[in-house]
PDB file of C-alpha atoms in Angstrom:
ATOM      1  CA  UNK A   1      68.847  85.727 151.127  1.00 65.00           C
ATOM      2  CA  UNK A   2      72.179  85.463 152.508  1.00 65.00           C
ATOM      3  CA  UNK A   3      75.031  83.566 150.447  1.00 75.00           C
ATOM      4  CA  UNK A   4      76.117  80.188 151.621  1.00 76.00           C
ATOM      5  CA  UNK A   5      78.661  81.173 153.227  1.00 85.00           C
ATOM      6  CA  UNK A   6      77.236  83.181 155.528  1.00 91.00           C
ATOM      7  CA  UNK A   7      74.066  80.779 155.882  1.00 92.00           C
ATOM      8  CA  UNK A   8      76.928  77.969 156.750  1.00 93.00           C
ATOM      9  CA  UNK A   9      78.457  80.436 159.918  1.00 94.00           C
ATOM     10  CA  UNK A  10      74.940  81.512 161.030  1.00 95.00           C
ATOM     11  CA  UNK A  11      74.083  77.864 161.511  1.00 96.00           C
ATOM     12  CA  UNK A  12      77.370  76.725 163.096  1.00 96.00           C
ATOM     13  CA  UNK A  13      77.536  79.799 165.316  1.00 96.00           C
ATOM     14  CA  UNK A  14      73.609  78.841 166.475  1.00 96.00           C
ATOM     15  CA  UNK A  15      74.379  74.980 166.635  1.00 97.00           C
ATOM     16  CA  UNK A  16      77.534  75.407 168.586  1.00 96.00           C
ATOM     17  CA  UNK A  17      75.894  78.087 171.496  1.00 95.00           C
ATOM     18  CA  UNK A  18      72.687  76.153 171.429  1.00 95.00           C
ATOM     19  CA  UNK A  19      74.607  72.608 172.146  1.00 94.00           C
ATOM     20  CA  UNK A  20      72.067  70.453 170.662  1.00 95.00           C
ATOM     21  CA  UNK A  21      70.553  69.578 167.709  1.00 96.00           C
ATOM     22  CA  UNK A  22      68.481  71.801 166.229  1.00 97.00           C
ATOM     23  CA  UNK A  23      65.092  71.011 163.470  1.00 97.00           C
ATOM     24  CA  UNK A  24      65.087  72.838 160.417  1.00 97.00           C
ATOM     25  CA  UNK A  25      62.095  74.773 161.208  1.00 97.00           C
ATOM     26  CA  UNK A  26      63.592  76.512 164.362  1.00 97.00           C
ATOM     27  CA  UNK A  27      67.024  76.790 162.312  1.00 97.00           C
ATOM     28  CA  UNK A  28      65.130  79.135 159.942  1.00 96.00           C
ATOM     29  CA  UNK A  29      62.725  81.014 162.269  1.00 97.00           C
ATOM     30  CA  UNK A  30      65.867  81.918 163.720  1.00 96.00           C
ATOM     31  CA  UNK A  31      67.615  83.148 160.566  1.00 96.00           C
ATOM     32  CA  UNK A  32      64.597  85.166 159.923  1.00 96.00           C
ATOM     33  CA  UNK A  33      64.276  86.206 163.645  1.00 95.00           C
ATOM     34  CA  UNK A  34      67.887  87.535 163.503  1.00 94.00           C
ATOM     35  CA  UNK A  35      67.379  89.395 160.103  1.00 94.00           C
ATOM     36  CA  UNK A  36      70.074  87.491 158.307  1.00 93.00           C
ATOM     37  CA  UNK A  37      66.847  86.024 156.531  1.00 93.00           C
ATOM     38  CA  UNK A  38      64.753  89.232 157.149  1.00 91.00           C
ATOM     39  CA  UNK A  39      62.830  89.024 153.716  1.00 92.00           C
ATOM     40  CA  UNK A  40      62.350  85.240 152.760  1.00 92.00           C
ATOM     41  CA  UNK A  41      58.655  84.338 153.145  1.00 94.00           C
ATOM     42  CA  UNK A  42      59.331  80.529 153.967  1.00 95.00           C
ATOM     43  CA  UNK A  43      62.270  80.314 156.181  1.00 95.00           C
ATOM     44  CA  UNK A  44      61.526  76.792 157.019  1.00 96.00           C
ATOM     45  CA  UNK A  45      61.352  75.404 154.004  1.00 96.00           C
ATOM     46  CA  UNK A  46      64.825  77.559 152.428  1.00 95.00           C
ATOM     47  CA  UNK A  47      66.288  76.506 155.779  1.00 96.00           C
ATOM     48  CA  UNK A  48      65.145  72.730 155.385  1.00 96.00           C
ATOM     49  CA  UNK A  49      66.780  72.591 151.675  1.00 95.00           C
ATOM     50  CA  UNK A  50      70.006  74.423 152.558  1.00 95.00           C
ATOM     51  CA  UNK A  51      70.448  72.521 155.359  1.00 96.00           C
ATOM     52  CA  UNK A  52      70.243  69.400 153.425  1.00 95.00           C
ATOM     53  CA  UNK A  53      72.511  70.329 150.946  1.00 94.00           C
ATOM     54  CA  UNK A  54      75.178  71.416 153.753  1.00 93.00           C
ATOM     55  CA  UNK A  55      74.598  68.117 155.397  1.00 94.00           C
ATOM     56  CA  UNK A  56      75.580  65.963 151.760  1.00 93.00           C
ATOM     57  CA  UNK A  57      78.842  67.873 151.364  1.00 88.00           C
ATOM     58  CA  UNK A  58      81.244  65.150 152.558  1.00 85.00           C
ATOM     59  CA  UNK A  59      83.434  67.295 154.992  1.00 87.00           C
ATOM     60  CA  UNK A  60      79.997  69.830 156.153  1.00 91.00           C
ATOM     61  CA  UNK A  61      80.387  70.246 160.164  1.00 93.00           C
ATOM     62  CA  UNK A  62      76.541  69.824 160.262  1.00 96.00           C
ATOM     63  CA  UNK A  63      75.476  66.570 160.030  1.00 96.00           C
ATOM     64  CA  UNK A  64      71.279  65.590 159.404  1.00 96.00           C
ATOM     65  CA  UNK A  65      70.185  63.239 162.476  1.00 95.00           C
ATOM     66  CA  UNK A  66      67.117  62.360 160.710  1.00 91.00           C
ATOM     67  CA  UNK A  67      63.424  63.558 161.323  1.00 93.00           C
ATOM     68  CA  UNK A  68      64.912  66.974 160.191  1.00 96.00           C
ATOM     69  CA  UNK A  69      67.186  67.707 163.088  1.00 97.00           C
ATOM     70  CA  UNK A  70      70.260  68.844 162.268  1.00 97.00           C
ATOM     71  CA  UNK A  71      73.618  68.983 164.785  1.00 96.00           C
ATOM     72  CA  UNK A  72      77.416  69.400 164.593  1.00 96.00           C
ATOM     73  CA  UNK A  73      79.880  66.934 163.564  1.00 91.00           C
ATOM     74  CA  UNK A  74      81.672  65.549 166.452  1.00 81.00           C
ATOM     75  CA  UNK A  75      85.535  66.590 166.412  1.00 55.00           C
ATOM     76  CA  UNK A  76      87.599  63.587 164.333  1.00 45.00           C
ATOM     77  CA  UNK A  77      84.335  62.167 162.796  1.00 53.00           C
ATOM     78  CA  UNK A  78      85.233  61.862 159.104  1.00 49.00           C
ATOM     79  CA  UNK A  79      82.847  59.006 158.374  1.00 51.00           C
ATOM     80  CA  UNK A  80      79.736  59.862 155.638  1.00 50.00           C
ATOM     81  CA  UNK A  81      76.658  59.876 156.882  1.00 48.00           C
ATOM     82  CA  UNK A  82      74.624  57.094 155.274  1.00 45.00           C
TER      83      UNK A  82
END
């Protein structure tokens, strides 16, 4: 698996040229699609808990919408998510 770091650019780099949100399951069929990810057998679920995590971190550019969708932070938002 790759280390956060490079999890953290994959999923900006996909959230910023896709220009939507994006659910956790697509996030890590892509990973997996794109080889970053190429031996994890459940890239959903890895995807769905990293993504999480990211989205706690109190200055993460990827925020959770809820219902497991996950987007950028708007430019100047500094205000937690609840």
């Amino acid at each position: 698996m790759a280390p956060p770091a490079r999890f953290r650019k994959a999923v900006l780099k996909m959230l910023k040229e896709e220009g939507k949100p994006l659910h956790y399951t697509e996030i890590g069929r892509r990973l997996k699609d794109s080889g970053l990810w190429a031996h994890v057998r459940e890239p959903e679920k890895i995807a769905k808990i990293q993504l999480s995590a990211l989205a706690r971190w109190h200055r993460s550019p990827v925020v959770a919408l809820g219902k497991g969708l996950y987007a950028l932070r708007e430019e100047g938002d500094t205000s937690p998510e609840p």
